[in-house]
Amino acid sequence: MGGASKSRRRALIELLEAYRRPGTPEVRKPQNADVLLSILKDPTAPARARDHAAGVLGEIGCRAAIPALIDALSSPRTRRGAAAALGMLKAKEARDAL
């Protein structure tokens, strides 16, 4: 990950940790989907940031995140955000996991 990407990731993590629904416009941009997905998948990222990243992925309609969101259901710290996101995405493939 390049320097600009790392600083963007750090900035998004900070915003996500302070995130309250409906969220900030800076976070809820479709162009952030790749970084949000990397945060969700990173077990070393703060749990609150991961949970909120999951929710934002649903809000912005990122269907590419569905497999990672299904995986996130297994963690009590990301389950809420992942379940909400899968509902927003109307992800039929998540029915069994939910």
PDB file of N, CA and C in Angstrom:
ATOM      1  N   MET A   1       0.855  -1.166   0.000  1.00  0.00           N
ATOM      2  CA  MET A   1       0.000   0.000   0.000  1.00  0.00           C
ATOM      3  C   MET A   1       0.899   1.226   0.000  1.00  0.00           C
ATOM      4  N   GLY A   2       0.647   2.157  -0.932  1.00  0.00           N
ATOM      5  CA  GLY A   2       1.459   3.358  -1.041  1.00  0.00           C
ATOM      6  C   GLY A   2       1.217   4.330   0.095  1.00  0.00           C
ATOM      7  N   GLY A   3       2.067   5.369   0.176  1.00  0.00           N
ATOM      8  CA  GLY A   3       1.970   6.355   1.240  1.00  0.00           C
ATOM      9  C   GLY A   3       0.626   7.063   1.281  1.00  0.00           C
ATOM     10  N   ALA A   4       0.125   7.449   0.099  1.00  0.00           N
ATOM     11  CA  ALA A   4      -1.175   8.130   0.055  1.00  0.00           C
ATOM     12  C   ALA A   4      -2.283   7.190   0.511  1.00  0.00           C
ATOM     13  N   SER A   5      -2.199   5.931   0.102  1.00  0.00           N
ATOM     14  CA  SER A   5      -3.205   4.948   0.506  1.00  0.00           C
ATOM     15  C   SER A   5      -3.165   4.698   2.008  1.00  0.00           C
ATOM     16  N   LYS A   6      -1.963   4.641   2.569  1.00  0.00           N
ATOM     17  CA  LYS A   6      -1.832   4.427   4.013  1.00  0.00           C
ATOM     18  C   LYS A   6      -2.403   5.598   4.790  1.00  0.00           C
ATOM     19  N   SER A   7      -2.143   6.821   4.318  1.00  0.00           N
ATOM     20  CA  SER A   7      -2.674   7.977   5.040  1.00  0.00           C
ATOM     21  C   SER A   7      -4.193   8.048   4.882  1.00  0.00           C
ATOM     22  N   ARG A   8      -4.709   7.679   3.719  1.00  0.00           N
ATOM     23  CA  ARG A   8      -6.164   7.635   3.520  1.00  0.00           C
ATOM     24  C   ARG A   8      -6.788   6.590   4.436  1.00  0.00           C
ATOM     25  N   ARG A   9      -6.114   5.453   4.546  1.00  0.00           N
ATOM     26  CA  ARG A   9      -6.603   4.385   5.426  1.00  0.00           C
ATOM     27  C   ARG A   9      -6.613   4.854   6.882  1.00  0.00           C
ATOM     28  N   ARG A  10      -5.525   5.483   7.328  1.00  0.00           N
ATOM     29  CA  ARG A  10      -5.465   5.997   8.703  1.00  0.00           C
ATOM     30  C   ARG A  10      -6.576   7.012   8.956  1.00  0.00           C
ATOM     31  N   ALA A  11      -6.789   7.908   7.991  1.00  0.00           N
ATOM     32  CA  ALA A  11      -7.833   8.926   8.140  1.00  0.00           C
ATOM     33  C   ALA A  11      -9.211   8.275   8.223  1.00  0.00           C
ATOM     34  N   LEU A  12      -9.458   7.267   7.405  1.00  0.00           N
ATOM     35  CA  LEU A  12     -10.753   6.584   7.445  1.00  0.00           C
ATOM     36  C   LEU A  12     -10.942   5.831   8.764  1.00  0.00           C
ATOM     37  N   ILE A  13      -9.897   5.209   9.264  1.00  0.00           N
ATOM     38  CA  ILE A  13     -10.002   4.507  10.550  1.00  0.00           C
ATOM     39  C   ILE A  13     -10.373   5.499  11.653  1.00  0.00           C
ATOM     40  N   GLU A  14      -9.744   6.657  11.655  1.00  0.00           N
ATOM     41  CA  GLU A  14     -10.070   7.676  12.663  1.00  0.00           C
ATOM     42  C   GLU A  14     -11.531   8.104  12.551  1.00  0.00           C
ATOM     43  N   LEU A  15     -11.985   8.333  11.331  1.00  0.00           N
ATOM     44  CA  LEU A  15     -13.385   8.735  11.130  1.00  0.00           C
ATOM     45  C   LEU A  15     -14.336   7.609  11.541  1.00  0.00           C
ATOM     46  N   LEU A  16     -13.993   6.380  11.205  1.00  0.00           N
ATOM     47  CA  LEU A  16     -14.850   5.245  11.549  1.00  0.00           C
ATOM     48  C   LEU A  16     -14.941   5.031  13.056  1.00  0.00           C
ATOM     49  N   GLU A  17     -13.853   5.280  13.755  1.00  0.00           N
ATOM     50  CA  GLU A  17     -13.887   5.108  15.206  1.00  0.00           C
ATOM     51  C   GLU A  17     -14.794   6.139  15.879  1.00  0.00           C
ATOM     52  N   ALA A  18     -14.989   7.281  15.237  1.00  0.00           N
ATOM     53  CA  ALA A  18     -15.868   8.322  15.782  1.00  0.00           C
ATOM     54  C   ALA A  18     -17.237   8.288  15.107  1.00  0.00           C
ATOM     55  N   TYR A  19     -17.443   7.343  14.225  1.00  0.00           N
ATOM     56  CA  TYR A  19     -18.622   7.240  13.361  1.00  0.00           C
ATOM     57  C   TYR A  19     -19.910   7.022  14.146  1.00  0.00           C
ATOM     58  N   ARG A  20     -20.911   7.753  13.770  1.00  0.00           N
ATOM     59  CA  ARG A  20     -22.272   7.565  14.271  1.00  0.00           C
ATOM     60  C   ARG A  20     -23.188   7.569  13.057  1.00  0.00           C
ATOM     61  N   ARG A  21     -24.152   6.681  13.050  1.00  0.00           N
ATOM     62  CA  ARG A  21     -25.083   6.650  11.929  1.00  0.00           C
ATOM     63  C   ARG A  21     -25.837   7.955  11.855  1.00  0.00           C
ATOM     64  N   PRO A  22     -26.094   8.532  10.716  1.00  0.00           N
ATOM     65  CA  PRO A  22     -25.880   7.951   9.389  1.00  0.00           C
ATOM     66  C   PRO A  22     -24.462   8.099   8.862  1.00  0.00           C
ATOM     67  N   GLY A  23     -23.547   8.572   9.643  1.00  0.00           N
ATOM     68  CA  GLY A  23     -22.166   8.626   9.208  1.00  0.00           C
ATOM     69  C   GLY A  23     -21.797   9.952   8.575  1.00  0.00           C
ATOM     70  N   THR A  24     -20.536  10.094   8.318  1.00  0.00           N
ATOM     71  CA  THR A  24     -20.046  11.333   7.747  1.00  0.00           C
ATOM     72  C   THR A  24     -19.909  11.187   6.243  1.00  0.00           C
ATOM     73  N   PRO A  25     -20.161  12.260   5.527  1.00  0.00           N
ATOM     74  CA  PRO A  25     -20.035  12.194   4.064  1.00  0.00           C
ATOM     75  C   PRO A  25     -18.632  11.807   3.610  1.00  0.00           C
ATOM     76  N   GLU A  26     -17.601  12.159   4.404  1.00  0.00           N
ATOM     77  CA  GLU A  26     -16.227  11.808   4.020  1.00  0.00           C
ATOM     78  C   GLU A  26     -16.021  10.308   3.945  1.00  0.00           C
ATOM     79  N   VAL A  27     -16.729   9.574   4.780  1.00  0.00           N
ATOM     80  CA  VAL A  27     -16.577   8.121   4.821  1.00  0.00           C
ATOM     81  C   VAL A  27     -17.452   7.459   3.772  1.00  0.00           C
ATOM     82  N   ARG A  28     -18.672   7.935   3.620  1.00  0.00           N
ATOM     83  CA  ARG A  28     -19.667   7.276   2.769  1.00  0.00           C
ATOM     84  C   ARG A  28     -19.524   7.644   1.297  1.00  0.00           C
ATOM     85  N   LYS A  29     -18.352   7.458   0.768  1.00  0.00           N
ATOM     86  CA  LYS A  29     -18.096   7.701  -0.649  1.00  0.00           C
ATOM     87  C   LYS A  29     -17.763   6.365  -1.306  1.00  0.00           C
ATOM     88  N   PRO A  30     -18.396   6.066  -2.437  1.00  0.00           N
ATOM     89  CA  PRO A  30     -18.102   4.797  -3.113  1.00  0.00           C
ATOM     90  C   PRO A  30     -16.616   4.599  -3.416  1.00  0.00           C
ATOM     91  N   GLN A  31     -15.881   5.666  -3.638  1.00  0.00           N
ATOM     92  CA  GLN A  31     -14.451   5.508  -3.944  1.00  0.00           C
ATOM     93  C   GLN A  31     -13.647   5.031  -2.726  1.00  0.00           C
ATOM     94  N   ASN A  32     -14.254   5.011  -1.554  1.00  0.00           N
ATOM     95  CA  ASN A  32     -13.587   4.486  -0.357  1.00  0.00           C
ATOM     96  C   ASN A  32     -13.793   2.983  -0.180  1.00  0.00           C
ATOM     97  N   ALA A  33     -14.556   2.362  -1.051  1.00  0.00           N
ATOM     98  CA  ALA A  33     -14.922   0.952  -0.879  1.00  0.00           C
ATOM     99  C   ALA A  33     -13.711   0.041  -0.718  1.00  0.00           C
ATOM    100  N   ASP A  34     -12.674   0.240  -1.517  1.00  0.00           N
ATOM    101  CA  ASP A  34     -11.505  -0.642  -1.419  1.00  0.00           C
ATOM    102  C   ASP A  34     -10.812  -0.524  -0.066  1.00  0.00           C
ATOM    103  N   VAL A  35     -10.696   0.682   0.438  1.00  0.00           N
ATOM    104  CA  VAL A  35     -10.042   0.879   1.739  1.00  0.00           C
ATOM    105  C   VAL A  35     -10.945   0.375   2.862  1.00  0.00           C
ATOM    106  N   LEU A  36     -12.236   0.651   2.762  1.00  0.00           N
ATOM    107  CA  LEU A  36     -13.178   0.160   3.778  1.00  0.00           C
ATOM    108  C   LEU A  36     -13.152  -1.366   3.844  1.00  0.00           C
ATOM    109  N   LEU A  37     -13.090  -1.999   2.687  1.00  0.00           N
ATOM    110  CA  LEU A  37     -13.032  -3.458   2.642  1.00  0.00           C
ATOM    111  C   LEU A  37     -11.735  -3.971   3.275  1.00  0.00           C
ATOM    112  N   SER A  38     -10.629  -3.283   3.014  1.00  0.00           N
ATOM    113  CA  SER A  38      -9.360  -3.711   3.617  1.00  0.00           C
ATOM    114  C   SER A  38      -9.391  -3.544   5.136  1.00  0.00           C
ATOM    115  N   ILE A  39     -10.069  -2.503   5.618  1.00  0.00           N
ATOM    116  CA  ILE A  39     -10.205  -2.304   7.066  1.00  0.00           C
ATOM    117  C   ILE A  39     -11.056  -3.417   7.666  1.00  0.00           C
ATOM    118  N   LEU A  40     -12.166  -3.728   7.019  1.00  0.00           N
ATOM    119  CA  LEU A  40     -13.042  -4.800   7.507  1.00  0.00           C
ATOM    120  C   LEU A  40     -12.292  -6.124   7.619  1.00  0.00           C
ATOM    121  N   LYS A  41     -11.460  -6.424   6.641  1.00  0.00           N
ATOM    122  CA  LYS A  41     -10.750  -7.707   6.595  1.00  0.00           C
ATOM    123  C   LYS A  41      -9.530  -7.768   7.518  1.00  0.00           C
ATOM    124  N   ASP A  42      -9.094  -6.631   8.041  1.00  0.00           N
ATOM    125  CA  ASP A  42      -7.859  -6.563   8.816  1.00  0.00           C
ATOM    126  C   ASP A  42      -8.131  -6.808  10.299  1.00  0.00           C
ATOM    127  N   PRO A  43      -7.759  -7.981  10.825  1.00  0.00           N
ATOM    128  CA  PRO A  43      -8.029  -8.266  12.235  1.00  0.00           C
ATOM    129  C   PRO A  43      -7.238  -7.381  13.198  1.00  0.00           C
ATOM    130  N   THR A  44      -6.228  -6.670  12.707  1.00  0.00           N
ATOM    131  CA  THR A  44      -5.459  -5.776  13.578  1.00  0.00           C
ATOM    132  C   THR A  44      -6.058  -4.371  13.634  1.00  0.00           C
ATOM    133  N   ALA A  45      -7.011  -4.080  12.761  1.00  0.00           N
ATOM    134  CA  ALA A  45      -7.678  -2.775  12.785  1.00  0.00           C
ATOM    135  C   ALA A  45      -8.595  -2.720  14.013  1.00  0.00           C
ATOM    136  N   PRO A  46      -8.829  -1.530  14.546  1.00  0.00           N
ATOM    137  CA  PRO A  46      -9.720  -1.424  15.708  1.00  0.00           C
ATOM    138  C   PRO A  46     -11.100  -2.020  15.412  1.00  0.00           C
ATOM    139  N   ALA A  47     -11.633  -2.766  16.364  1.00  0.00           N
ATOM    140  CA  ALA A  47     -12.912  -3.459  16.170  1.00  0.00           C
ATOM    141  C   ALA A  47     -14.034  -2.493  15.803  1.00  0.00           C
ATOM    142  N   ARG A  48     -14.081  -1.345  16.459  1.00  0.00           N
ATOM    143  CA  ARG A  48     -15.131  -0.365  16.158  1.00  0.00           C
ATOM    144  C   ARG A  48     -15.030   0.111  14.707  1.00  0.00           C
ATOM    145  N   ALA A  49     -13.819   0.359  14.236  1.00  0.00           N
ATOM    146  CA  ALA A  49     -13.620   0.790  12.849  1.00  0.00           C
ATOM    147  C   ALA A  49     -14.048  -0.310  11.887  1.00  0.00           C
ATOM    148  N   ARG A  50     -13.723  -1.561  12.208  1.00  0.00           N
ATOM    149  CA  ARG A  50     -14.110  -2.683  11.352  1.00  0.00           C
ATOM    150  C   ARG A  50     -15.625  -2.820  11.281  1.00  0.00           C
ATOM    151  N   ASP A  51     -16.287  -2.723  12.435  1.00  0.00           N
ATOM    152  CA  ASP A  51     -17.746  -2.827  12.487  1.00  0.00           C
ATOM    153  C   ASP A  51     -18.399  -1.702  11.678  1.00  0.00           C
ATOM    154  N   HIS A  52     -17.910  -0.506  11.853  1.00  0.00           N
ATOM    155  CA  HIS A  52     -18.490   0.622  11.126  1.00  0.00           C
ATOM    156  C   HIS A  52     -18.141   0.577   9.636  1.00  0.00           C
ATOM    157  N   ALA A  53     -16.966   0.064   9.303  1.00  0.00           N
ATOM    158  CA  ALA A  53     -16.621  -0.100   7.883  1.00  0.00           C
ATOM    159  C   ALA A  53     -17.615  -1.053   7.222  1.00  0.00           C
ATOM    160  N   ALA A  54     -17.984  -2.107   7.936  1.00  0.00           N
ATOM    161  CA  ALA A  54     -18.975  -3.055   7.407  1.00  0.00           C
ATOM    162  C   ALA A  54     -20.283  -2.332   7.103  1.00  0.00           C
ATOM    163  N   GLY A  55     -20.757  -1.535   8.045  1.00  0.00           N
ATOM    164  CA  GLY A  55     -22.005  -0.804   7.839  1.00  0.00           C
ATOM    165  C   GLY A  55     -21.942   0.150   6.669  1.00  0.00           C
ATOM    166  N   VAL A  56     -20.832   0.843   6.526  1.00  0.00           N
ATOM    167  CA  VAL A  56     -20.683   1.790   5.423  1.00  0.00           C
ATOM    168  C   VAL A  56     -20.662   1.063   4.085  1.00  0.00           C
ATOM    169  N   LEU A  57     -20.026  -0.095   4.039  1.00  0.00           N
ATOM    170  CA  LEU A  57     -20.009  -0.866   2.786  1.00  0.00           C
ATOM    171  C   LEU A  57     -21.437  -1.191   2.342  1.00  0.00           C
ATOM    172  N   GLY A  58     -22.308  -1.476   3.290  1.00  0.00           N
ATOM    173  CA  GLY A  58     -23.712  -1.695   2.954  1.00  0.00           C
ATOM    174  C   GLY A  58     -24.387  -0.413   2.500  1.00  0.00           C
ATOM    175  N   GLU A  59     -24.107   0.680   3.180  1.00  0.00           N
ATOM    176  CA  GLU A  59     -24.718   1.959   2.841  1.00  0.00           C
ATOM    177  C   GLU A  59     -24.358   2.412   1.433  1.00  0.00           C
ATOM    178  N   ILE A  60     -23.121   2.153   1.019  1.00  0.00           N
ATOM    179  CA  ILE A  60     -22.710   2.601  -0.319  1.00  0.00           C
ATOM    180  C   ILE A  60     -23.003   1.556  -1.392  1.00  0.00           C
ATOM    181  N   GLY A  61     -23.578   0.425  -0.996  1.00  0.00           N
ATOM    182  CA  GLY A  61     -24.000  -0.583  -1.965  1.00  0.00           C
ATOM    183  C   GLY A  61     -22.879  -1.415  -2.553  1.00  0.00           C
ATOM    184  N   CYS A  62     -21.849  -1.688  -1.776  1.00  0.00           N
ATOM    185  CA  CYS A  62     -20.688  -2.434  -2.266  1.00  0.00           C
ATOM    186  C   CYS A  62     -20.947  -3.941  -2.215  1.00  0.00           C
ATOM    187  N   ARG A  63     -21.482  -4.484  -3.289  1.00  0.00           N
ATOM    188  CA  ARG A  63     -21.797  -5.910  -3.350  1.00  0.00           C
ATOM    189  C   ARG A  63     -20.536  -6.771  -3.358  1.00  0.00           C
ATOM    190  N   ALA A  64     -19.411  -6.224  -3.767  1.00  0.00           N
ATOM    191  CA  ALA A  64     -18.152  -6.978  -3.762  1.00  0.00           C
ATOM    192  C   ALA A  64     -17.727  -7.336  -2.344  1.00  0.00           C
ATOM    193  N   ALA A  65     -18.283  -6.647  -1.361  1.00  0.00           N
ATOM    194  CA  ALA A  65     -17.931  -6.896   0.041  1.00  0.00           C
ATOM    195  C   ALA A  65     -18.718  -8.042   0.658  1.00  0.00           C
ATOM    196  N   ILE A  66     -19.692  -8.596  -0.040  1.00  0.00           N
ATOM    197  CA  ILE A  66     -20.570  -9.610   0.547  1.00  0.00           C
ATOM    198  C   ILE A  66     -19.802 -10.788   1.155  1.00  0.00           C
ATOM    199  N   PRO A  67     -18.831 -11.389   0.474  1.00  0.00           N
ATOM    200  CA  PRO A  67     -18.108 -12.509   1.108  1.00  0.00           C
ATOM    201  C   PRO A  67     -17.416 -12.100   2.422  1.00  0.00           C
ATOM    202  N   ALA A  68     -16.791 -10.932   2.437  1.00  0.00           N
ATOM    203  CA  ALA A  68     -16.123 -10.461   3.655  1.00  0.00           C
ATOM    204  C   ALA A  68     -17.138 -10.145   4.750  1.00  0.00           C
ATOM    205  N   LEU A  69     -18.286  -9.628   4.366  1.00  0.00           N
ATOM    206  CA  LEU A  69     -19.338  -9.337   5.341  1.00  0.00           C
ATOM    207  C   LEU A  69     -19.876 -10.629   5.959  1.00  0.00           C
ATOM    208  N   ILE A  70     -20.034 -11.653   5.140  1.00  0.00           N
ATOM    209  CA  ILE A  70     -20.480 -12.953   5.666  1.00  0.00           C
ATOM    210  C   ILE A  70     -19.444 -13.485   6.657  1.00  0.00           C
ATOM    211  N   ASP A  71     -18.162 -13.366   6.316  1.00  0.00           N
ATOM    212  CA  ASP A  71     -17.098 -13.793   7.242  1.00  0.00           C
ATOM    213  C   ASP A  71     -17.148 -12.989   8.536  1.00  0.00           C
ATOM    214  N   ALA A  72     -17.454 -11.690   8.429  1.00  0.00           N
ATOM    215  CA  ALA A  72     -17.478 -10.815   9.606  1.00  0.00           C
ATOM    216  C   ALA A  72     -18.603 -11.158  10.573  1.00  0.00           C
ATOM    217  N   LEU A  73     -19.590 -11.922  10.118  1.00  0.00           N
ATOM    218  CA  LEU A  73     -20.676 -12.341  11.007  1.00  0.00           C
ATOM    219  C   LEU A  73     -20.174 -13.241  12.130  1.00  0.00           C
ATOM    220  N   SER A  74     -19.044 -13.894  11.918  1.00  0.00           N
ATOM    221  CA  SER A  74     -18.531 -14.832  12.919  1.00  0.00           C
ATOM    222  C   SER A  74     -17.880 -14.136  14.111  1.00  0.00           C
ATOM    223  N   SER A  75     -17.658 -12.851  14.022  1.00  0.00           N
ATOM    224  CA  SER A  75     -17.045 -12.116  15.127  1.00  0.00           C
ATOM    225  C   SER A  75     -18.090 -11.285  15.862  1.00  0.00           C
ATOM    226  N   PRO A  76     -18.160 -11.431  17.179  1.00  0.00           N
ATOM    227  CA  PRO A  76     -19.117 -10.617  17.930  1.00  0.00           C
ATOM    228  C   PRO A  76     -18.860  -9.121  17.802  1.00  0.00           C
ATOM    229  N   ARG A  77     -17.626  -8.735  17.475  1.00  0.00           N
ATOM    230  CA  ARG A  77     -17.267  -7.321  17.398  1.00  0.00           C
ATOM    231  C   ARG A  77     -17.632  -6.694  16.052  1.00  0.00           C
ATOM    232  N   THR A  78     -17.906  -7.508  15.036  1.00  0.00           N
ATOM    233  CA  THR A  78     -18.269  -6.964  13.721  1.00  0.00           C
ATOM    234  C   THR A  78     -19.628  -7.467  13.240  1.00  0.00           C
ATOM    235  N   ARG A  79     -20.254  -8.311  14.023  1.00  0.00           N
ATOM    236  CA  ARG A  79     -21.508  -8.942  13.607  1.00  0.00           C
ATOM    237  C   ARG A  79     -22.614  -7.923  13.302  1.00  0.00           C
ATOM    238  N   ARG A  80     -22.777  -6.914  14.168  1.00  0.00           N
ATOM    239  CA  ARG A  80     -23.859  -5.940  13.989  1.00  0.00           C
ATOM    240  C   ARG A  80     -23.717  -5.199  12.661  1.00  0.00           C
ATOM    241  N   GLY A  81     -22.538  -4.655  12.408  1.00  0.00           N
ATOM    242  CA  GLY A  81     -22.319  -3.908  11.176  1.00  0.00           C
ATOM    243  C   GLY A  81     -22.453  -4.776   9.940  1.00  0.00           C
ATOM    244  N   ALA A  82     -21.928  -5.998  10.031  1.00  0.00           N
ATOM    245  CA  ALA A  82     -22.003  -6.913   8.892  1.00  0.00           C
ATOM    246  C   ALA A  82     -23.439  -7.316   8.599  1.00  0.00           C
ATOM    247  N   ALA A  83     -24.209  -7.622   9.639  1.00  0.00           N
ATOM    248  CA  ALA A  83     -25.614  -8.012   9.438  1.00  0.00           C
ATOM    249  C   ALA A  83     -26.413  -6.855   8.849  1.00  0.00           C
ATOM    250  N   ALA A  84     -26.183  -5.654   9.349  1.00  0.00           N
ATOM    251  CA  ALA A  84     -26.883  -4.479   8.814  1.00  0.00           C
ATOM    252  C   ALA A  84     -26.530  -4.266   7.343  1.00  0.00           C
ATOM    253  N   ALA A  85     -25.246  -4.397   7.031  1.00  0.00           N
ATOM    254  CA  ALA A  85     -24.800  -4.197   5.652  1.00  0.00           C
ATOM    255  C   ALA A  85     -25.398  -5.243   4.721  1.00  0.00           C
ATOM    256  N   LEU A  86     -25.398  -6.497   5.146  1.00  0.00           N
ATOM    257  CA  LEU A  86     -25.965  -7.562   4.310  1.00  0.00           C
ATOM    258  C   LEU A  86     -27.451  -7.329   4.082  1.00  0.00           C
ATOM    259  N   GLY A  87     -28.145  -6.807   5.084  1.00  0.00           N
ATOM    260  CA  GLY A  87     -29.552  -6.465   4.907  1.00  0.00           C
ATOM    261  C   GLY A  87     -29.738  -5.339   3.898  1.00  0.00           C
ATOM    262  N   MET A  88     -28.913  -4.304   4.004  1.00  0.00           N
ATOM    263  CA  MET A  88     -28.997  -3.185   3.053  1.00  0.00           C
ATOM    264  C   MET A  88     -28.721  -3.653   1.634  1.00  0.00           C
ATOM    265  N   LEU A  89     -27.800  -4.614   1.516  1.00  0.00           N
ATOM    266  CA  LEU A  89     -27.438  -5.134   0.195  1.00  0.00           C
ATOM    267  C   LEU A  89     -28.420  -6.194  -0.306  1.00  0.00           C
ATOM    268  N   LYS A  90     -29.374  -6.571   0.551  1.00  0.00           N
ATOM    269  CA  LYS A  90     -30.330  -7.631   0.217  1.00  0.00           C
ATOM    270  C   LYS A  90     -29.592  -8.866  -0.311  1.00  0.00           C
ATOM    271  N   ALA A  91     -28.569  -9.247   0.443  1.00  0.00           N
ATOM    272  CA  ALA A  91     -27.666 -10.324   0.035  1.00  0.00           C
ATOM    273  C   ALA A  91     -28.299 -11.692   0.310  1.00  0.00           C
ATOM    274  N   LYS A  92     -28.938 -12.250  -0.691  1.00  0.00           N
ATOM    275  CA  LYS A  92     -29.589 -13.558  -0.550  1.00  0.00           C
ATOM    276  C   LYS A  92     -28.591 -14.648  -0.197  1.00  0.00           C
ATOM    277  N   GLU A  93     -27.361 -14.499  -0.658  1.00  0.00           N
ATOM    278  CA  GLU A  93     -26.338 -15.510  -0.391  1.00  0.00           C
ATOM    279  C   GLU A  93     -25.938 -15.556   1.084  1.00  0.00           C
ATOM    280  N   ALA A  94     -26.401 -14.595   1.876  1.00  0.00           N
ATOM    281  CA  ALA A  94     -26.068 -14.555   3.305  1.00  0.00           C
ATOM    282  C   ALA A  94     -27.157 -15.156   4.176  1.00  0.00           C
ATOM    283  N   ARG A  95     -28.242 -15.617   3.587  1.00  0.00           N
ATOM    284  CA  ARG A  95     -29.378 -16.122   4.383  1.00  0.00           C
ATOM    285  C   ARG A  95     -28.971 -17.174   5.389  1.00  0.00           C
ATOM    286  N   ASP A  96     -28.236 -18.175   4.967  1.00  0.00           N
ATOM    287  CA  ASP A  96     -27.852 -19.262   5.875  1.00  0.00           C
ATOM    288  C   ASP A  96     -26.959 -18.763   6.999  1.00  0.00           C
ATOM    289  N   ALA A  97     -26.059 -17.853   6.681  1.00  0.00           N
ATOM    290  CA  ALA A  97     -25.136 -17.320   7.684  1.00  0.00           C
ATOM    291  C   ALA A  97     -25.863 -16.450   8.707  1.00  0.00           C
ATOM    292  N   LEU A  98     -26.927 -15.799   8.259  1.00  0.00           N
ATOM    293  CA  LEU A  98     -27.683 -14.939   9.172  1.00  0.00           C
ATOM    294  C   LEU A  98     -28.628 -15.781  10.003  1.00  0.00           C
TER     295      LEU A  98
END
